[in-house]
């Protein structure tokens, strides 16, 4: 901060000197060319205005950079509190009509903040070793007078990974526990009537994948949701049930593991994604070399960006790895992550989200069962009031796409006509598709079913919320509060012309047949353009 203030003052002083020189020059010209006093005063006024304008522009730019918060640009590694704040984009939600009461709630949530996986921990260990080599090379160069060691960030010298020595990873950390625990408390407070009933596993169904961080998230959520509802310990907790399916058969929450068409598509598409990211990684690695006089590679740039995200999100450290990048570089790196999520898990290909049809059907079935129970006046405690699911970003992102969230303009019509969507625009252009909003840690979709007996058009309505914030649905004319009939007709039914088996057993389109010379040319082109990035591809896959 002191450096920024000193730099700002230096520029102001230089500006003053330049303006004074301009004034002197004008004075000389006045004498030599016999300029009128009026002309002289005009030029002096212009010079003063120029100085004030330069100072204003500089101060404005400086404040903008100082106000840049890297924690808001971490794509899917963003913490829930930040992602929830970003989700509130000014959309004015519908007012729930008087007499409408919630009768059922569906939740699809991602696990909370977690530690790096063991694969990523090994990557950070390799980064530490390579940084040590780079620092040693820099010291040798400094002794020979070829490099100013002051340009090497102090934290890099002797840096070790915070997860050094860890043999396991990927577990839910305490911050992630807090995210889900507090989410459970807020949902109970917001929908008190729904959760006032005595707990029963058939009334409040809780499901999670078999991955420990997902099931741990379900437990943390349940502890918040049912806090002080039992007799266990000083906190008056109560036991509750969390059920899971095996990886091989979990079509509701891990459909991405069982859909062969999707797995083949992803494998085929990853080189294309990498090719789109290459120029950004090249550009930024070159900038880092120039800025710090260390021979950073493209892999170093990718690993340092990963480290930045982990430090900022998990450790609240933003002045080490994140400090290496300028705000514009952070925005570009964030965009490359968002691009990958869009292409491999979002609207980039219909199989990405249509493989989630079993989950969509399950959500709609639960609503229809709740409506039936209401219409038939079932006794309280004999029907389900909430179905709560805890999984992964690979679950939440496709489900969001099935609902049509984050679509812009005429994109819904393009999807219905099987037309590909444009990729998220590159910064500084604005975009709806941001991983920090689409799927931050603990990111979630809630669908609340309301009974509105006084409404004449329909008795049942659905409100959709993303990260607890009501969101407009293109299929419901941009409203977040939609009659159940319209919700089914405009949002659900268009997807139901497909089914999981047909989507996930379909063969991908074969590329057009190429001549021998074309194949040979393509082979050499691929070898030279992608070979040095293959390692980056395997080491920097976005882990959700």
Short mmCIF file of C-alpha atoms in Angstrom, two decimals:
data_model
loop_
_atom_site.label_atom_id
_atom_site.label_comp_id
_atom_site.label_asym_id
_atom_site.label_seq_id
_atom_site.Cartn_x
_atom_site.Cartn_y
_atom_site.Cartn_z
CA UNK A 1 0.00 0.00 0.00
CA UNK A 2 2.86 2.36 0.87
CA UNK A 3 4.44 1.55 -2.49
CA UNK A 4 1.20 2.42 -4.30
CA UNK A 5 0.90 5.71 -2.42
CA UNK A 6 4.54 6.57 -3.15
CA UNK A 7 4.08 5.70 -6.82
CA UNK A 8 0.95 7.82 -7.01
CA UNK A 9 2.77 10.80 -5.47
CA UNK A 10 5.68 10.36 -7.88
CA UNK A 11 3.37 10.49 -10.88
CA UNK A 12 1.64 13.57 -9.49
CA UNK A 13 5.04 15.26 -8.99
CA UNK A 14 6.12 14.35 -12.52
CA UNK A 15 2.86 15.72 -13.86
CA UNK A 16 3.44 18.98 -12.00
CA UNK A 17 6.95 19.23 -13.45
CA UNK A 18 5.67 18.60 -16.96
CA UNK A 19 3.00 21.25 -16.59
CA UNK A 20 5.51 23.80 -15.26
CA UNK A 21 7.78 23.08 -18.22
CA UNK A 22 4.81 23.61 -20.51
CA UNK A 23 4.06 26.93 -18.84
CA UNK A 24 7.68 28.06 -19.32
CA UNK A 25 7.61 27.05 -22.97
CA UNK A 26 4.43 28.99 -23.52
CA UNK A 27 6.02 32.02 -21.85
CA UNK A 28 9.02 31.84 -24.21
CA UNK A 29 6.76 31.50 -27.22
CA UNK A 30 4.78 34.46 -26.00
CA UNK A 31 7.88 36.65 -26.01
CA UNK A 32 9.19 35.42 -29.35
CA UNK A 33 5.94 35.32 -31.26
CA UNK A 34 4.22 38.25 -29.56
CA UNK A 35 1.22 36.16 -28.53
CA UNK A 36 -1.65 38.07 -27.02
CA UNK A 37 -2.32 37.91 -23.31
CA UNK A 38 -5.66 36.27 -24.06
CA UNK A 39 -3.96 33.38 -25.89
CA UNK A 40 -1.51 33.03 -23.03
CA UNK A 41 -4.27 32.78 -20.42
CA UNK A 42 -6.13 30.23 -22.52
CA UNK A 43 -3.05 28.03 -22.82
CA UNK A 44 -2.27 28.33 -19.11
CA UNK A 45 -5.85 27.32 -18.32
CA UNK A 46 -5.58 24.34 -20.63
CA UNK A 47 -2.33 23.28 -18.97
CA UNK A 48 -3.90 23.45 -15.50
CA UNK A 49 -6.91 21.51 -16.72
CA UNK A 50 -4.62 18.87 -18.23
CA UNK A 51 -2.77 18.47 -14.94
CA UNK A 52 -6.01 18.09 -12.97
CA UNK A 53 -7.34 15.61 -15.51
CA UNK A 54 -4.20 13.47 -15.39
CA UNK A 55 -4.31 13.39 -11.60
CA UNK A 56 -7.99 12.46 -11.63
CA UNK A 57 -7.50 9.64 -14.14
CA UNK A 58 -4.55 8.28 -12.21
CA UNK A 59 -6.32 8.37 -8.86
CA UNK A 60 -9.43 6.77 -10.35
CA UNK A 61 -7.42 3.97 -11.93
CA UNK A 62 -5.43 3.43 -8.76
CA UNK A 63 -8.56 3.14 -6.65
CA UNK A 64 -10.03 0.67 -9.13
CA UNK A 65 -7.00 -1.61 -8.93
CA UNK A 66 -6.84 -1.35 -5.15
CA UNK A 67 -10.52 -2.33 -4.99
CA UNK A 68 -9.99 -5.51 -7.04
CA UNK A 69 -10.77 -8.55 -4.89
CA UNK A 70 -9.24 -11.71 -6.33
CA UNK A 71 -11.54 -13.83 -4.14
CA UNK A 72 -14.39 -12.86 -6.46
CA UNK A 73 -12.57 -14.29 -9.48
CA UNK A 74 -11.73 -17.87 -8.50
CA UNK A 75 -14.26 -19.64 -10.73
CA UNK A 76 -15.51 -22.85 -9.08
CA UNK A 77 -12.98 -22.55 -6.22
CA UNK A 78 -14.88 -19.52 -4.89
CA UNK A 79 -16.15 -19.74 -1.32
CA UNK A 80 -19.91 -19.82 -0.84
CA UNK A 81 -20.17 -16.46 0.93
CA UNK A 82 -18.50 -14.71 -2.00
CA UNK A 83 -20.44 -16.65 -4.63
CA UNK A 84 -23.72 -15.91 -2.89
CA UNK A 85 -22.88 -12.20 -2.84
CA UNK A 86 -22.02 -12.23 -6.55
CA UNK A 87 -25.29 -14.04 -7.35
CA UNK A 88 -27.28 -11.05 -6.13
CA UNK A 89 -27.14 -9.14 -9.42
CA UNK A 90 -30.04 -6.79 -8.82
CA UNK A 91 -32.83 -9.02 -10.13
CA UNK A 92 -36.08 -8.07 -8.40
CA UNK A 93 -37.73 -11.29 -7.26
CA UNK A 94 -41.45 -11.89 -7.25
CA UNK A 95 -43.48 -11.16 -4.15
CA UNK A 96 -45.04 -14.36 -2.89
CA UNK A 97 -48.82 -13.74 -2.96
CA UNK A 98 -50.70 -13.69 0.31
CA UNK A 99 -52.13 -17.06 1.19
CA UNK A 100 -49.37 -19.01 -0.59
CA UNK A 101 -47.53 -21.44 1.67
CA UNK A 102 -44.54 -23.69 0.89
CA UNK A 103 -45.41 -27.39 0.94
CA UNK A 104 -42.23 -28.98 -0.42
CA UNK A 105 -38.57 -28.10 -0.99
CA UNK A 106 -36.01 -29.65 -3.32
CA UNK A 107 -32.32 -28.93 -2.77
CA UNK A 108 -29.41 -29.88 -5.02
CA UNK A 109 -26.17 -28.69 -3.41
CA UNK A 110 -22.46 -28.99 -4.04
CA UNK A 111 -20.15 -30.00 -1.21
CA UNK A 112 -18.51 -27.22 0.79
CA UNK A 113 -14.95 -25.93 0.60
CA UNK A 114 -12.48 -28.80 0.51
CA UNK A 115 -8.74 -29.31 0.59
CA UNK A 116 -6.78 -30.03 -2.61
CA UNK A 117 -6.85 -33.63 -3.82
CA UNK A 118 -3.74 -35.76 -3.36
CA UNK A 119 -2.99 -35.36 -7.07
CA UNK A 120 -3.01 -31.59 -6.68
CA UNK A 121 -0.94 -31.81 -3.50
CA UNK A 122 1.76 -33.59 -5.48
CA UNK A 123 1.57 -30.87 -8.13
CA UNK A 124 2.18 -28.20 -5.48
CA UNK A 125 5.14 -30.17 -4.14
CA UNK A 126 6.62 -30.20 -7.64
CA UNK A 127 5.97 -26.48 -7.91
CA UNK A 128 7.86 -25.87 -4.65
CA UNK A 129 10.83 -27.83 -5.94
CA UNK A 130 10.85 -25.95 -9.24
CA UNK A 131 10.52 -22.56 -7.54
CA UNK A 132 13.55 -23.43 -5.44
CA UNK A 133 15.52 -24.15 -8.62
CA UNK A 134 14.38 -20.87 -10.17
CA UNK A 135 15.41 -18.91 -7.07
CA UNK A 136 18.84 -20.57 -7.03
CA UNK A 137 19.29 -19.68 -10.70
CA UNK A 138 18.27 -16.11 -9.93
CA UNK A 139 20.80 -15.89 -7.10
CA UNK A 140 23.55 -17.11 -9.42
CA UNK A 141 22.54 -14.53 -12.01
CA UNK A 142 22.45 -11.81 -9.35
CA UNK A 143 26.02 -12.62 -8.27
CA UNK A 144 27.11 -12.14 -11.87
CA UNK A 145 25.27 -8.83 -12.04
CA UNK A 146 22.77 -10.10 -14.60
CA UNK A 147 19.66 -9.81 -12.43
CA UNK A 148 18.36 -7.67 -9.58
CA UNK A 149 17.33 -10.14 -6.88
CA UNK A 150 14.91 -7.55 -5.49
CA UNK A 151 12.58 -8.35 -8.38
CA UNK A 152 12.04 -11.87 -7.04
CA UNK A 153 9.03 -11.89 -4.66
CA UNK A 154 10.25 -12.55 -1.12
CA UNK A 155 7.62 -15.22 -0.40
CA UNK A 156 8.90 -17.44 -3.23
CA UNK A 157 12.30 -17.82 -1.57
CA UNK A 158 12.04 -20.89 0.62
CA UNK A 159 8.33 -21.42 -0.09
CA UNK A 160 6.82 -24.79 0.79
CA UNK A 161 3.32 -26.00 0.06
CA UNK A 162 0.92 -25.63 3.02
CA UNK A 163 -0.11 -29.22 2.26
CA UNK A 164 3.43 -30.61 2.14
CA UNK A 165 3.65 -34.15 3.45
CA UNK A 166 -0.08 -34.81 3.14
CA UNK A 167 -0.79 -38.25 1.69
CA UNK A 168 -4.53 -37.76 1.36
CA UNK A 169 -6.69 -34.84 0.31
CA UNK A 170 -10.03 -33.69 -1.03
CA UNK A 171 -11.78 -33.78 2.34
CA UNK A 172 -14.28 -31.20 3.56
CA UNK A 173 -12.47 -28.61 5.68
CA UNK A 174 -13.88 -26.66 8.62
CA UNK A 175 -14.77 -23.72 6.37
CA UNK A 176 -16.84 -26.08 4.23
CA UNK A 177 -18.55 -27.47 7.32
CA UNK A 178 -19.52 -23.95 8.33
CA UNK A 179 -20.90 -23.22 4.85
CA UNK A 180 -23.28 -26.17 4.94
CA UNK A 181 -24.13 -25.89 8.64
CA UNK A 182 -25.14 -22.25 8.26
CA UNK A 183 -27.02 -23.02 5.04
CA UNK A 184 -29.11 -25.53 6.98
CA UNK A 185 -29.87 -22.96 9.67
CA UNK A 186 -30.87 -20.30 7.14
CA UNK A 187 -33.17 -22.66 5.23
CA UNK A 188 -34.95 -23.70 8.42
CA UNK A 189 -35.40 -20.06 9.42
CA UNK A 190 -36.64 -19.09 5.97
CA UNK A 191 -39.09 -21.97 5.64
CA UNK A 192 -40.02 -22.53 9.26
CA UNK A 193 -43.42 -24.08 8.51
CA UNK A 194 -41.85 -26.75 6.32
CA UNK A 195 -39.36 -27.84 8.96
CA UNK A 196 -41.47 -27.48 12.08
CA UNK A 197 -42.52 -31.11 11.94
CA UNK A 198 -40.83 -33.88 13.92
CA UNK A 199 -37.96 -35.43 11.98
CA UNK A 200 -38.54 -38.65 10.08
CA UNK A 201 -36.32 -39.93 7.24
CA UNK A 202 -39.36 -40.30 4.97
CA UNK A 203 -40.45 -36.72 5.64
CA UNK A 204 -37.02 -35.12 5.25
CA UNK A 205 -35.07 -37.22 2.77
CA UNK A 206 -31.31 -36.59 2.72
CA UNK A 207 -29.14 -38.11 0.01
CA UNK A 208 -25.45 -37.76 -0.81
CA UNK A 209 -22.91 -39.36 -3.09
CA UNK A 210 -20.46 -41.84 -1.62
CA UNK A 211 -17.61 -39.34 -1.88
CA UNK A 212 -16.75 -38.40 1.73
CA UNK A 213 -16.79 -34.62 1.20
CA UNK A 214 -20.36 -34.84 -0.13
CA UNK A 215 -21.67 -37.03 2.69
CA UNK A 216 -19.82 -34.88 5.25
CA UNK A 217 -21.53 -31.83 3.73
CA UNK A 218 -24.90 -33.54 4.17
CA UNK A 219 -24.11 -34.20 7.83
CA UNK A 220 -23.00 -30.60 8.44
CA UNK A 221 -26.17 -29.33 6.75
CA UNK A 222 -28.36 -31.66 8.80
CA UNK A 223 -26.72 -30.54 12.03
CA UNK A 224 -27.71 -26.98 11.20
CA UNK A 225 -31.17 -27.88 9.94
CA UNK A 226 -32.06 -29.97 13.00
CA UNK A 227 -30.07 -28.02 15.61
CA UNK A 228 -31.68 -28.11 19.06
CA UNK A 229 -34.28 -30.58 17.82
CA UNK A 230 -32.98 -33.53 19.83
CA UNK A 231 -31.43 -34.54 23.12
CA UNK A 232 -27.85 -35.42 22.15
CA UNK A 233 -25.21 -33.51 24.08
CA UNK A 234 -25.17 -29.85 25.13
CA UNK A 235 -26.17 -28.77 21.61
CA UNK A 236 -29.32 -30.90 21.75
CA UNK A 237 -28.54 -32.54 18.42
CA UNK A 238 -30.43 -35.44 16.96
CA UNK A 239 -29.46 -38.31 14.71
CA UNK A 240 -30.64 -38.28 11.10
CA UNK A 241 -30.25 -40.51 8.09
CA UNK A 242 -28.10 -39.84 5.00
CA UNK A 243 -28.40 -42.42 2.22
CA UNK A 244 -26.11 -43.02 -0.76
CA UNK A 245 -25.94 -45.08 -3.92
CA UNK A 246 -22.81 -46.77 -5.21
CA UNK A 247 -20.81 -44.92 -7.88
CA UNK A 248 -21.78 -47.51 -10.48
CA UNK A 249 -25.53 -47.09 -10.00
CA UNK A 250 -25.98 -43.48 -8.85
CA UNK A 251 -27.92 -42.06 -11.80
CA UNK A 252 -29.38 -39.22 -9.73
CA UNK A 253 -26.23 -37.56 -8.39
CA UNK A 254 -23.28 -39.10 -10.28
CA UNK A 255 -24.72 -39.52 -13.78
CA UNK A 256 -21.44 -38.13 -15.16
CA UNK A 257 -19.74 -41.34 -13.99
CA UNK A 258 -22.13 -43.67 -15.77
CA UNK A 259 -22.92 -41.81 -19.02
CA UNK A 260 -20.61 -43.31 -21.65
CA UNK A 261 -21.50 -40.74 -24.31
CA UNK A 262 -20.53 -37.92 -21.99
CA UNK A 263 -17.26 -39.54 -20.97
CA UNK A 264 -16.31 -39.99 -24.62
CA UNK A 265 -17.33 -36.42 -25.46
CA UNK A 266 -15.26 -35.03 -22.63
CA UNK A 267 -12.22 -37.06 -23.63
CA UNK A 268 -12.52 -35.85 -27.23
CA UNK A 269 -13.16 -32.24 -26.29
CA UNK A 270 -10.40 -31.68 -23.74
CA UNK A 271 -7.70 -30.95 -26.38
CA UNK A 272 -10.00 -28.33 -27.92
CA UNK A 273 -10.48 -26.67 -24.54
CA UNK A 274 -6.74 -26.67 -23.98
CA UNK A 275 -6.13 -25.13 -27.38
CA UNK A 276 -8.42 -22.24 -26.44
CA UNK A 277 -6.53 -21.77 -23.17
CA UNK A 278 -3.04 -21.97 -24.71
CA UNK A 279 -2.71 -18.33 -25.81
CA UNK A 280 -3.71 -17.06 -22.36
CA UNK A 281 -1.25 -19.33 -20.55
CA UNK A 282 1.49 -18.37 -23.01
CA UNK A 283 0.77 -14.68 -22.64
CA UNK A 284 0.72 -14.75 -18.85
CA UNK A 285 3.77 -16.99 -18.42
CA UNK A 286 5.73 -14.60 -20.66
CA UNK A 287 4.52 -11.65 -18.61
CA UNK A 288 5.61 -13.37 -15.38
CA UNK A 289 9.08 -14.01 -16.79
CA UNK A 290 9.43 -10.39 -17.82
CA UNK A 291 8.06 -9.05 -14.55
CA UNK A 292 10.03 -11.18 -12.08
CA UNK A 293 13.03 -12.31 -14.16
CA UNK A 294 12.35 -15.97 -13.33
CA UNK A 295 12.08 -18.55 -16.10
CA UNK A 296 8.48 -19.55 -15.44
CA UNK A 297 7.04 -22.17 -17.78
CA UNK A 298 3.45 -22.50 -18.95
CA UNK A 299 3.02 -25.28 -16.40
CA UNK A 300 4.35 -22.94 -13.70
CA UNK A 301 1.76 -20.32 -14.64
CA UNK A 302 -1.03 -22.91 -14.44
CA UNK A 303 0.22 -24.26 -11.10
CA UNK A 304 0.66 -20.77 -9.65
CA UNK A 305 -2.91 -19.93 -10.66
CA UNK A 306 -4.12 -23.09 -8.94
CA UNK A 307 -2.09 -22.15 -5.85
CA UNK A 308 -3.58 -18.65 -5.94
CA UNK A 309 -7.11 -20.09 -5.89
CA UNK A 310 -6.33 -22.44 -3.03
CA UNK A 311 -4.61 -19.76 -0.95
CA UNK A 312 -7.32 -17.16 -1.51
CA UNK A 313 -10.32 -19.45 -0.99
CA UNK A 314 -9.07 -21.84 1.69
CA UNK A 315 -6.48 -19.77 3.55
CA UNK A 316 -7.60 -16.16 2.89
CA UNK A 317 -4.09 -15.40 1.56
CA UNK A 318 -4.16 -13.05 -1.42
CA UNK A 319 -0.70 -11.44 -1.42
CA UNK A 320 1.45 -14.41 -2.44
CA UNK A 321 0.60 -16.46 -5.54
CA UNK A 322 -2.34 -14.19 -6.36
CA UNK A 323 -0.07 -11.17 -6.01
CA UNK A 324 2.01 -12.38 -8.96
CA UNK A 325 -0.84 -11.68 -11.37
CA UNK A 326 -2.33 -8.36 -12.41
CA UNK A 327 -6.12 -7.92 -12.16
CA UNK A 328 -6.47 -8.27 -15.93
CA UNK A 329 -4.46 -11.51 -15.86
CA UNK A 330 -6.63 -12.87 -13.05
CA UNK A 331 -9.73 -12.06 -15.09
CA UNK A 332 -8.31 -13.91 -18.09
CA UNK A 333 -7.35 -16.95 -16.03
CA UNK A 334 -10.79 -16.98 -14.45
CA UNK A 335 -12.30 -16.85 -17.94
CA UNK A 336 -10.29 -19.89 -19.06
CA UNK A 337 -11.65 -21.84 -16.08
CA UNK A 338 -15.18 -20.68 -16.81
CA UNK A 339 -14.73 -21.63 -20.45
CA UNK A 340 -13.78 -25.16 -19.44
CA UNK A 341 -16.81 -25.51 -17.17
CA UNK A 342 -19.09 -24.19 -19.93
CA UNK A 343 -17.75 -26.53 -22.60
CA UNK A 344 -17.30 -29.70 -20.56
CA UNK A 345 -20.08 -29.42 -17.97
CA UNK A 346 -22.48 -26.70 -19.06
CA UNK A 347 -24.25 -25.46 -22.17
CA UNK A 348 -21.33 -26.33 -24.45
CA UNK A 349 -22.95 -29.63 -25.48
CA UNK A 350 -26.43 -30.99 -24.82
CA UNK A 351 -25.14 -34.29 -23.44
CA UNK A 352 -23.52 -32.31 -20.60
CA UNK A 353 -26.90 -31.57 -19.05
CA UNK A 354 -29.27 -34.09 -20.61
CA UNK A 355 -27.46 -36.87 -18.80
CA UNK A 356 -28.97 -35.24 -15.68
CA UNK A 357 -32.52 -36.10 -16.74
CA UNK A 358 -32.95 -38.72 -13.97
CA UNK A 359 -32.35 -35.97 -11.42
CA UNK A 360 -34.84 -33.63 -13.10
CA UNK A 361 -37.45 -36.39 -13.16
CA UNK A 362 -36.81 -37.10 -9.49
CA UNK A 363 -37.36 -33.44 -8.61
CA UNK A 364 -40.62 -33.23 -10.56
CA UNK A 365 -41.85 -36.56 -9.16
CA UNK A 366 -41.30 -35.30 -5.62
CA UNK A 367 -43.40 -32.20 -6.40
CA UNK A 368 -46.20 -34.27 -7.89
CA UNK A 369 -46.22 -36.51 -4.83
CA UNK A 370 -46.44 -33.43 -2.59
CA UNK A 371 -49.36 -32.08 -4.64
CA UNK A 372 -51.12 -35.44 -4.41
CA UNK A 373 -50.64 -35.53 -0.64
CA UNK A 374 -52.08 -32.02 -0.37
CA UNK A 375 -55.05 -32.75 -2.60
CA UNK A 376 -55.86 -35.98 -0.78
CA UNK A 377 -55.42 -34.38 2.65
CA UNK A 378 -52.79 -36.83 3.86
CA UNK A 379 -52.07 -36.76 7.58
CA UNK A 380 -48.96 -34.81 8.62
CA UNK A 381 -45.94 -37.06 9.03
CA UNK A 382 -47.04 -39.45 6.28
CA UNK A 383 -45.64 -37.58 3.28
CA UNK A 384 -42.36 -35.99 2.26
CA UNK A 385 -41.73 -32.29 2.80
CA UNK A 386 -38.15 -31.92 1.61
CA UNK A 387 -35.73 -33.85 -0.58
CA UNK A 388 -32.18 -32.71 0.12
CA UNK A 389 -29.26 -33.82 -2.08
CA UNK A 390 -25.51 -33.24 -1.70
CA UNK A 391 -23.15 -33.91 -4.54
CA UNK A 392 -20.66 -32.11 -6.76
CA UNK A 393 -20.31 -29.26 -9.23
CA UNK A 394 -20.66 -31.86 -11.99
CA UNK A 395 -24.16 -32.42 -10.59
CA UNK A 396 -25.19 -28.84 -9.87
CA UNK A 397 -24.01 -27.36 -13.19
CA UNK A 398 -25.98 -29.74 -15.47
CA UNK A 399 -29.06 -29.36 -13.28
CA UNK A 400 -28.82 -25.56 -13.53
CA UNK A 401 -28.66 -25.93 -17.32
CA UNK A 402 -31.74 -28.16 -17.37
CA UNK A 403 -33.60 -25.34 -15.60
CA UNK A 404 -32.31 -22.77 -18.10
CA UNK A 405 -30.48 -20.66 -15.53
CA UNK A 406 -27.80 -18.23 -16.81
CA UNK A 407 -29.19 -18.12 -20.33
CA UNK A 408 -29.18 -14.75 -22.06
CA UNK A 409 -31.53 -13.27 -24.66
CA UNK A 410 -32.58 -15.73 -27.34
CA UNK A 411 -30.34 -18.55 -26.10
CA UNK A 412 -33.30 -20.60 -24.84
CA UNK A 413 -34.78 -20.70 -28.35
CA UNK A 414 -31.41 -21.73 -29.77
CA UNK A 415 -31.19 -24.59 -27.30
CA UNK A 416 -34.66 -25.82 -28.23
CA UNK A 417 -33.59 -25.89 -31.88
CA UNK A 418 -30.43 -27.84 -31.01
CA UNK A 419 -28.23 -24.89 -31.97
CA UNK A 420 -24.88 -24.39 -30.26
CA UNK A 421 -24.48 -21.40 -27.96
CA UNK A 422 -21.71 -18.84 -28.21
CA UNK A 423 -18.83 -19.30 -25.80
CA UNK A 424 -18.73 -16.95 -22.79
CA UNK A 425 -17.23 -13.66 -24.03
CA UNK A 426 -13.65 -12.88 -23.17
CA UNK A 427 -12.86 -10.14 -20.62
CA UNK A 428 -13.32 -7.24 -20.38
CA UNK A 429 -16.74 -8.06 -21.86
CA UNK A 430 -19.38 -8.95 -19.29
CA UNK A 431 -20.85 -12.44 -19.14
CA UNK A 432 -23.54 -14.30 -17.22
CA UNK A 433 -21.59 -17.53 -17.11
CA UNK A 434 -19.15 -17.26 -14.21
CA UNK A 435 -18.02 -20.32 -12.29
CA UNK A 436 -17.90 -18.28 -9.09
CA UNK A 437 -21.69 -17.89 -9.37
CA UNK A 438 -22.65 -21.05 -11.27
CA UNK A 439 -20.95 -23.48 -8.89
CA UNK A 440 -18.98 -22.05 -5.96
CA UNK A 441 -18.28 -24.32 -3.03
CA UNK A 442 -21.66 -25.24 -1.47
CA UNK A 443 -23.41 -23.75 -4.51
CA UNK A 444 -27.00 -24.93 -4.74
CA UNK A 445 -30.35 -24.86 -6.47
CA UNK A 446 -33.57 -24.82 -4.47
CA UNK A 447 -37.02 -25.40 -5.91
CA UNK A 448 -39.80 -24.51 -3.50
CA UNK A 449 -43.32 -25.71 -4.25
CA UNK A 450 -46.08 -23.38 -3.02
CA UNK A 451 -49.76 -24.02 -2.51
CA UNK A 452 -51.78 -20.92 -3.46
CA UNK A 453 -55.47 -21.77 -2.90
CA UNK A 454 -56.64 -18.21 -3.60
CA UNK A 455 -55.05 -18.05 -7.06
CA UNK A 456 -57.52 -18.62 -9.88
CA UNK A 457 -55.10 -19.63 -12.64
CA UNK A 458 -53.25 -22.32 -10.70
CA UNK A 459 -53.11 -23.66 -7.16
CA UNK A 460 -49.44 -24.67 -7.23
CA UNK A 461 -46.37 -22.58 -8.02
CA UNK A 462 -42.63 -23.18 -8.14
CA UNK A 463 -39.99 -20.69 -7.06
CA UNK A 464 -36.43 -21.38 -8.19
CA UNK A 465 -33.45 -20.09 -6.23
CA UNK A 466 -29.77 -20.34 -7.01
CA UNK A 467 -27.45 -19.91 -4.03
CA UNK A 468 -30.54 -18.86 -2.04
CA UNK A 469 -31.27 -16.00 -4.45
CA UNK A 470 -34.42 -16.14 -6.66
CA UNK A 471 -33.43 -16.32 -10.33
CA UNK A 472 -35.37 -15.53 -13.51
CA UNK A 473 -36.29 -18.50 -15.67
CA UNK A 474 -36.43 -17.88 -19.45
CA UNK A 475 -38.99 -20.68 -19.71
CA UNK A 476 -41.25 -18.79 -17.30
CA UNK A 477 -41.06 -15.47 -19.15
CA UNK A 478 -38.20 -14.28 -16.98
CA UNK A 479 -40.00 -14.81 -13.68
CA UNK A 480 -38.73 -16.75 -10.67
CA UNK A 481 -42.28 -17.65 -9.57
CA UNK A 482 -43.95 -19.94 -12.06
CA UNK A 483 -47.12 -22.02 -12.03
CA UNK A 484 -46.36 -25.72 -11.75
CA UNK A 485 -48.18 -26.39 -15.03
CA UNK A 486 -46.11 -23.81 -16.92
CA UNK A 487 -42.94 -25.04 -15.23
CA UNK A 488 -43.60 -28.55 -16.49
CA UNK A 489 -44.74 -27.47 -19.95
CA UNK A 490 -42.03 -24.91 -20.74
CA UNK A 491 -39.02 -26.13 -18.76
CA UNK A 492 -39.38 -29.84 -17.99
CA UNK A 493 -41.31 -31.39 -20.89
CA UNK A 494 -38.99 -30.21 -23.70
CA UNK A 495 -36.23 -32.26 -22.06
CA UNK A 496 -38.42 -35.32 -21.55
CA UNK A 497 -38.51 -36.11 -25.27
CA UNK A 498 -35.08 -37.52 -24.46
CA UNK A 499 -34.17 -40.08 -21.83
CA UNK A 500 -31.01 -41.07 -20.05
CA UNK A 501 -30.54 -44.34 -21.93
CA UNK A 502 -30.85 -42.78 -25.37
CA UNK A 503 -28.64 -39.82 -24.43
CA UNK A 504 -25.90 -41.89 -22.84
CA UNK A 505 -25.79 -44.71 -25.37
CA UNK A 506 -25.74 -42.46 -28.44
CA UNK A 507 -22.67 -42.49 -30.63
CA UNK A 508 -20.88 -39.20 -31.06
CA UNK A 509 -20.76 -37.74 -34.54
CA UNK A 510 -17.77 -39.02 -36.44
CA UNK A 511 -15.48 -36.38 -37.94
CA UNK A 512 -15.62 -36.00 -41.70
CA UNK A 513 -13.32 -38.22 -43.75
CA UNK A 514 -10.05 -36.53 -44.63
CA UNK A 515 -7.67 -37.21 -47.46
CA UNK A 516 -4.28 -38.77 -46.66
CA UNK A 517 -2.48 -35.45 -47.17
CA UNK A 518 -4.98 -33.65 -44.94
CA UNK A 519 -4.56 -36.26 -42.23
CA UNK A 520 -0.77 -35.97 -42.45
CA UNK A 521 -0.93 -32.18 -42.27
CA UNK A 522 -3.30 -32.32 -39.32
CA UNK A 523 -1.05 -34.83 -37.54
CA UNK A 524 2.07 -32.66 -37.80
CA UNK A 525 0.09 -29.55 -36.86
CA UNK A 526 -1.24 -31.26 -33.76
CA UNK A 527 2.17 -32.55 -32.77
CA UNK A 528 3.82 -29.15 -32.97
CA UNK A 529 0.99 -27.09 -31.47
CA UNK A 530 -0.18 -29.36 -28.67
CA UNK A 531 2.75 -31.51 -27.63
CA UNK A 532 4.20 -29.09 -25.10
CA UNK A 533 0.76 -28.54 -23.57
CA UNK A 534 -0.21 -32.18 -23.03
CA UNK A 535 1.39 -32.17 -19.60
CA UNK A 536 -0.57 -29.06 -18.70
CA UNK A 537 -3.80 -30.75 -19.78
CA UNK A 538 -3.31 -33.72 -17.50
CA UNK A 539 -2.11 -31.63 -14.57
CA UNK A 540 -4.57 -28.74 -14.69
CA UNK A 541 -7.96 -30.35 -15.23
CA UNK A 542 -10.54 -28.38 -13.31
CA UNK A 543 -11.43 -30.44 -10.26
CA UNK A 544 -14.92 -29.83 -9.02
#
